[in-house]
């Protein structure tokens, strides 16, 4: 692919993340399960808030993987990043689908989340493969913990959201492992804490808007 082809594809990905219209390769998990049948208004609102947080997480994942791909030099690492990024695209599409099913919307601040994550990913990438992969691994771990906490608080009868979140959680575990196996270093605790603090701001904002 020429650099121009790549640029156009990356730009298309960025646009789909921010504006919507992500394409999934795998079908949305839980198609056979009831969609909203037994959810009352409050449950539906809560589920939508959580799925919006997850959608923003996936917008950030797109930005992160895109920026990492730009700076990674090793073809093997690039291939690993591409594979994870495609699965993140599935997650993005699934969350978008679920938000529509719940009659809700994606975050109005998506351009901001995308730009911020892209800048952070680029900075991590410039620090070298070992740190950038470490950053990916730590991000995936925090996302995994997050998804696990969502499984505890999602409405019990919202089987559809649960099936989506559970599949995402399993994929994130693999992404984190792949980044570690590719040579990702463990980040200093101070950086891990800072990342947690930033994700707290993101999640509490995205739940509402
Ligand atoms: Fe994901
Ligand atoms: Fe992931």
Short mmCIF file of C-alpha atoms and ligand atoms in Angstrom, two decimals:
data_model
loop_
_atom_site.label_atom_id
_atom_site.label_comp_id
_atom_site.label_asym_id
_atom_site.label_seq_id
_atom_site.Cartn_x
_atom_site.Cartn_y
_atom_site.Cartn_z
CA UNK A 1 0.00 0.00 0.00
CA UNK A 2 1.25 3.48 -0.81
CA UNK A 3 1.56 6.06 2.00
CA UNK A 4 -1.43 7.90 0.50
CA UNK A 5 -3.56 4.70 0.58
CA UNK A 6 -2.59 4.19 4.20
CA UNK A 7 -3.38 7.77 5.09
CA UNK A 8 -6.84 7.53 3.53
CA UNK A 9 -7.59 4.26 5.35
CA UNK A 10 -6.41 5.71 8.67
CA UNK A 11 -8.50 8.82 8.12
CA UNK A 12 -11.55 6.68 7.33
CA UNK A 13 -11.00 4.77 10.58
CA UNK A 14 -10.75 8.01 12.54
CA UNK A 15 -13.96 9.31 10.99
CA UNK A 16 -15.86 6.08 11.67
CA UNK A 17 -14.71 6.18 15.28
CA UNK A 18 -15.83 9.74 15.85
CA UNK A 19 -18.92 10.03 13.64
CA UNK A 20 -20.13 6.40 13.60
CA UNK A 21 -20.57 3.69 10.99
CA UNK A 22 -17.90 1.24 12.19
CA UNK A 23 -17.88 -2.10 10.33
CA UNK A 24 -17.61 -5.28 12.36
CA UNK A 25 -16.10 -8.48 10.96
CA UNK A 26 -17.79 -10.60 13.62
CA UNK A 27 -21.54 -10.47 14.34
CA UNK A 28 -22.73 -8.66 17.46
CA UNK A 29 -22.66 -11.14 20.38
CA UNK A 30 -25.92 -12.35 21.83
CA UNK A 31 -28.18 -11.99 18.77
CA UNK A 32 -30.49 -14.70 19.99
CA UNK A 33 -31.08 -12.97 23.31
CA UNK A 34 -33.92 -10.59 24.03
CA UNK A 35 -32.99 -7.01 23.22
CA UNK A 36 -34.79 -4.70 25.62
CA UNK A 37 -37.97 -6.60 26.42
CA UNK A 38 -37.71 -6.74 30.16
CA UNK A 39 -35.82 -3.50 30.86
CA UNK A 40 -37.62 -0.60 32.54
CA UNK A 41 -36.75 3.02 31.71
CA UNK A 42 -34.21 3.42 34.51
CA UNK A 43 -32.45 0.16 33.64
CA UNK A 44 -32.32 1.10 30.00
CA UNK A 45 -30.82 4.48 30.86
CA UNK A 46 -28.19 2.91 33.08
CA UNK A 47 -27.30 0.29 30.47
CA UNK A 48 -26.99 3.04 27.84
CA UNK A 49 -24.69 5.05 30.12
CA UNK A 50 -22.41 2.06 30.59
CA UNK A 51 -22.43 1.14 26.91
CA UNK A 52 -21.60 4.75 26.04
CA UNK A 53 -18.60 4.56 28.37
CA UNK A 54 -17.56 1.34 26.60
CA UNK A 55 -18.04 2.95 23.22
CA UNK A 56 -15.77 5.85 24.24
CA UNK A 57 -13.24 3.30 25.45
CA UNK A 58 -13.28 1.80 21.97
CA UNK A 59 -12.94 5.21 20.32
CA UNK A 60 -9.83 5.68 22.47
CA UNK A 61 -8.64 2.18 21.51
CA UNK A 62 -8.90 3.08 17.82
CA UNK A 63 -6.86 6.24 18.37
CA UNK A 64 -4.33 4.38 20.48
CA UNK A 65 -3.80 1.53 18.01
CA UNK A 66 -3.66 3.92 15.07
CA UNK A 67 -1.00 6.07 16.66
CA UNK A 68 0.97 2.98 17.70
CA UNK A 69 0.83 1.62 14.15
CA UNK A 70 2.24 4.89 12.86
CA UNK A 71 5.34 4.70 15.03
CA UNK A 72 5.94 0.91 15.22
CA UNK A 73 8.77 -0.13 12.90
CA UNK A 74 8.89 -3.91 13.41
CA UNK A 75 6.56 -5.65 10.85
CA UNK A 76 5.67 -8.36 13.37
CA UNK A 77 4.59 -5.78 15.90
CA UNK A 78 2.63 -3.97 13.20
CA UNK A 79 0.81 -7.17 12.35
CA UNK A 80 -0.07 -7.78 15.99
CA UNK A 81 -1.34 -4.20 16.33
CA UNK A 82 -3.41 -4.58 13.16
CA UNK A 83 -5.03 -7.74 14.44
CA UNK A 84 -5.97 -6.17 17.78
CA UNK A 85 -7.14 -2.98 16.07
CA UNK A 86 -9.54 -4.95 13.87
CA UNK A 87 -11.06 -6.60 16.93
CA UNK A 88 -11.36 -3.14 18.53
CA UNK A 89 -13.27 -2.09 15.43
CA UNK A 90 -15.72 -4.93 16.11
CA UNK A 91 -16.09 -3.68 19.69
CA UNK A 92 -16.71 -0.16 18.45
CA UNK A 93 -19.45 -1.37 16.07
CA UNK A 94 -21.06 -3.62 18.70
CA UNK A 95 -21.26 -0.80 21.27
CA UNK A 96 -22.70 1.52 18.63
CA UNK A 97 -25.32 -1.09 17.70
CA UNK A 98 -26.24 -1.64 21.33
CA UNK A 99 -26.59 2.08 21.99
CA UNK A 100 -28.98 2.33 19.04
CA UNK A 101 -30.98 -0.65 20.31
CA UNK A 102 -31.25 1.07 23.69
CA UNK A 103 -32.50 4.22 21.97
CA UNK A 104 -29.46 6.22 23.07
CA UNK A 105 -26.50 8.00 21.51
CA UNK A 106 -22.71 7.85 21.43
CA UNK A 107 -20.72 10.46 23.38
CA UNK A 108 -20.90 14.03 22.04
CA UNK A 109 -17.26 14.44 23.05
CA UNK A 110 -15.91 11.67 20.79
CA UNK A 111 -13.67 13.98 18.72
CA UNK A 112 -12.06 15.13 21.96
CA UNK A 113 -11.55 11.57 23.26
CA UNK A 114 -10.09 10.51 19.95
CA UNK A 115 -7.67 13.42 19.68
CA UNK A 116 -6.51 13.09 23.30
CA UNK A 117 -5.87 9.36 23.00
CA UNK A 118 -4.11 9.78 19.70
CA UNK A 119 -1.71 12.31 21.21
CA UNK A 120 -1.03 10.12 24.25
CA UNK A 121 -0.53 7.05 22.04
CA UNK A 122 1.89 8.94 19.83
CA UNK A 123 3.88 10.13 22.84
CA UNK A 124 4.05 6.56 24.17
CA UNK A 125 5.06 5.31 20.73
CA UNK A 126 7.90 7.79 20.49
CA UNK A 127 9.29 6.49 23.78
CA UNK A 128 10.12 3.23 21.95
CA UNK A 129 8.46 -0.13 21.30
CA UNK A 130 8.98 -1.54 24.78
CA UNK A 131 7.18 1.39 26.44
CA UNK A 132 4.52 1.81 23.80
CA UNK A 133 3.65 -1.90 24.01
CA UNK A 134 3.72 -1.60 27.79
CA UNK A 135 1.26 1.25 27.48
CA UNK A 136 -1.02 -0.89 25.31
CA UNK A 137 -0.81 -3.77 27.80
CA UNK A 138 -1.61 -1.50 30.77
CA UNK A 139 -4.50 0.13 28.91
CA UNK A 140 -5.94 -3.28 28.03
CA UNK A 141 -5.63 -4.39 31.64
CA UNK A 142 -7.48 -1.33 32.90
CA UNK A 143 -10.19 -1.80 30.26
CA UNK A 144 -10.53 -5.45 31.28
CA UNK A 145 -11.05 -4.43 34.93
CA UNK A 146 -13.56 -1.88 33.82
CA UNK A 147 -15.57 -4.32 31.75
CA UNK A 148 -15.56 -6.73 34.65
CA UNK A 149 -17.04 -4.04 36.91
CA UNK A 150 -19.70 -3.32 34.25
CA UNK A 151 -20.74 -6.96 34.27
CA UNK A 152 -21.52 -6.50 37.97
CA UNK A 153 -23.64 -3.40 37.51
CA UNK A 154 -25.42 -3.92 34.16
CA UNK A 155 -29.12 -4.76 34.60
CA UNK A 156 -29.45 -8.48 35.25
CA UNK A 157 -31.87 -8.95 32.37
CA UNK A 158 -29.80 -7.05 29.84
CA UNK A 159 -28.39 -10.22 28.33
CA UNK A 160 -27.49 -8.54 25.07
CA UNK A 161 -25.18 -5.90 26.65
CA UNK A 162 -23.73 -8.57 28.91
CA UNK A 163 -22.88 -10.82 25.97
CA UNK A 164 -21.16 -7.90 24.19
CA UNK A 165 -19.19 -6.79 27.25
CA UNK A 166 -18.14 -10.34 28.05
CA UNK A 167 -16.78 -10.98 24.54
CA UNK A 168 -14.96 -7.66 24.63
CA UNK A 169 -13.44 -8.55 27.99
CA UNK A 170 -12.07 -11.82 26.60
CA UNK A 171 -10.64 -10.03 23.56
CA UNK A 172 -8.97 -7.33 25.72
CA UNK A 173 -7.25 -10.02 27.77
CA UNK A 174 -5.76 -11.41 24.55
CA UNK A 175 -4.73 -7.95 23.32
CA UNK A 176 -2.95 -7.24 26.57
CA UNK A 177 -1.19 -10.60 26.44
CA UNK A 178 -0.16 -10.04 22.81
CA UNK A 179 1.37 -6.65 23.68
CA UNK A 180 3.24 -8.19 26.61
CA UNK A 181 4.47 -11.11 24.51
CA UNK A 182 5.72 -8.65 21.89
CA UNK A 183 8.00 -7.11 24.53
CA UNK A 184 5.82 -4.61 26.40
CA UNK A 185 7.41 -3.42 29.66
CA UNK A 186 5.53 -2.93 32.92
CA UNK A 187 4.89 0.79 33.33
CA UNK A 188 6.03 2.61 36.48
CA UNK A 189 3.29 2.71 39.11
CA UNK A 190 3.06 6.52 38.91
CA UNK A 191 2.09 6.30 35.23
CA UNK A 192 -0.40 3.50 35.92
CA UNK A 193 -2.02 5.72 38.59
CA UNK A 194 -2.15 8.68 36.23
CA UNK A 195 -3.82 6.52 33.58
CA UNK A 196 -6.39 5.36 36.12
CA UNK A 197 -7.14 8.95 37.11
CA UNK A 198 -7.59 9.96 33.48
CA UNK A 199 -9.89 7.04 32.77
CA UNK A 200 -11.99 8.02 35.80
CA UNK A 201 -12.60 11.45 34.27
CA UNK A 202 -13.43 9.87 30.95
CA UNK A 203 -15.84 7.28 32.32
CA UNK A 204 -17.77 9.62 34.59
CA UNK A 205 -18.16 12.17 31.77
CA UNK A 206 -19.04 9.65 29.05
CA UNK A 207 -21.73 8.03 31.23
CA UNK A 208 -23.67 11.29 31.00
CA UNK A 209 -22.68 12.87 27.69
FE1 LIG B 1 -11.94 -3.15 22.86
FE1 LIG B 2 -8.31 -4.30 23.33
#
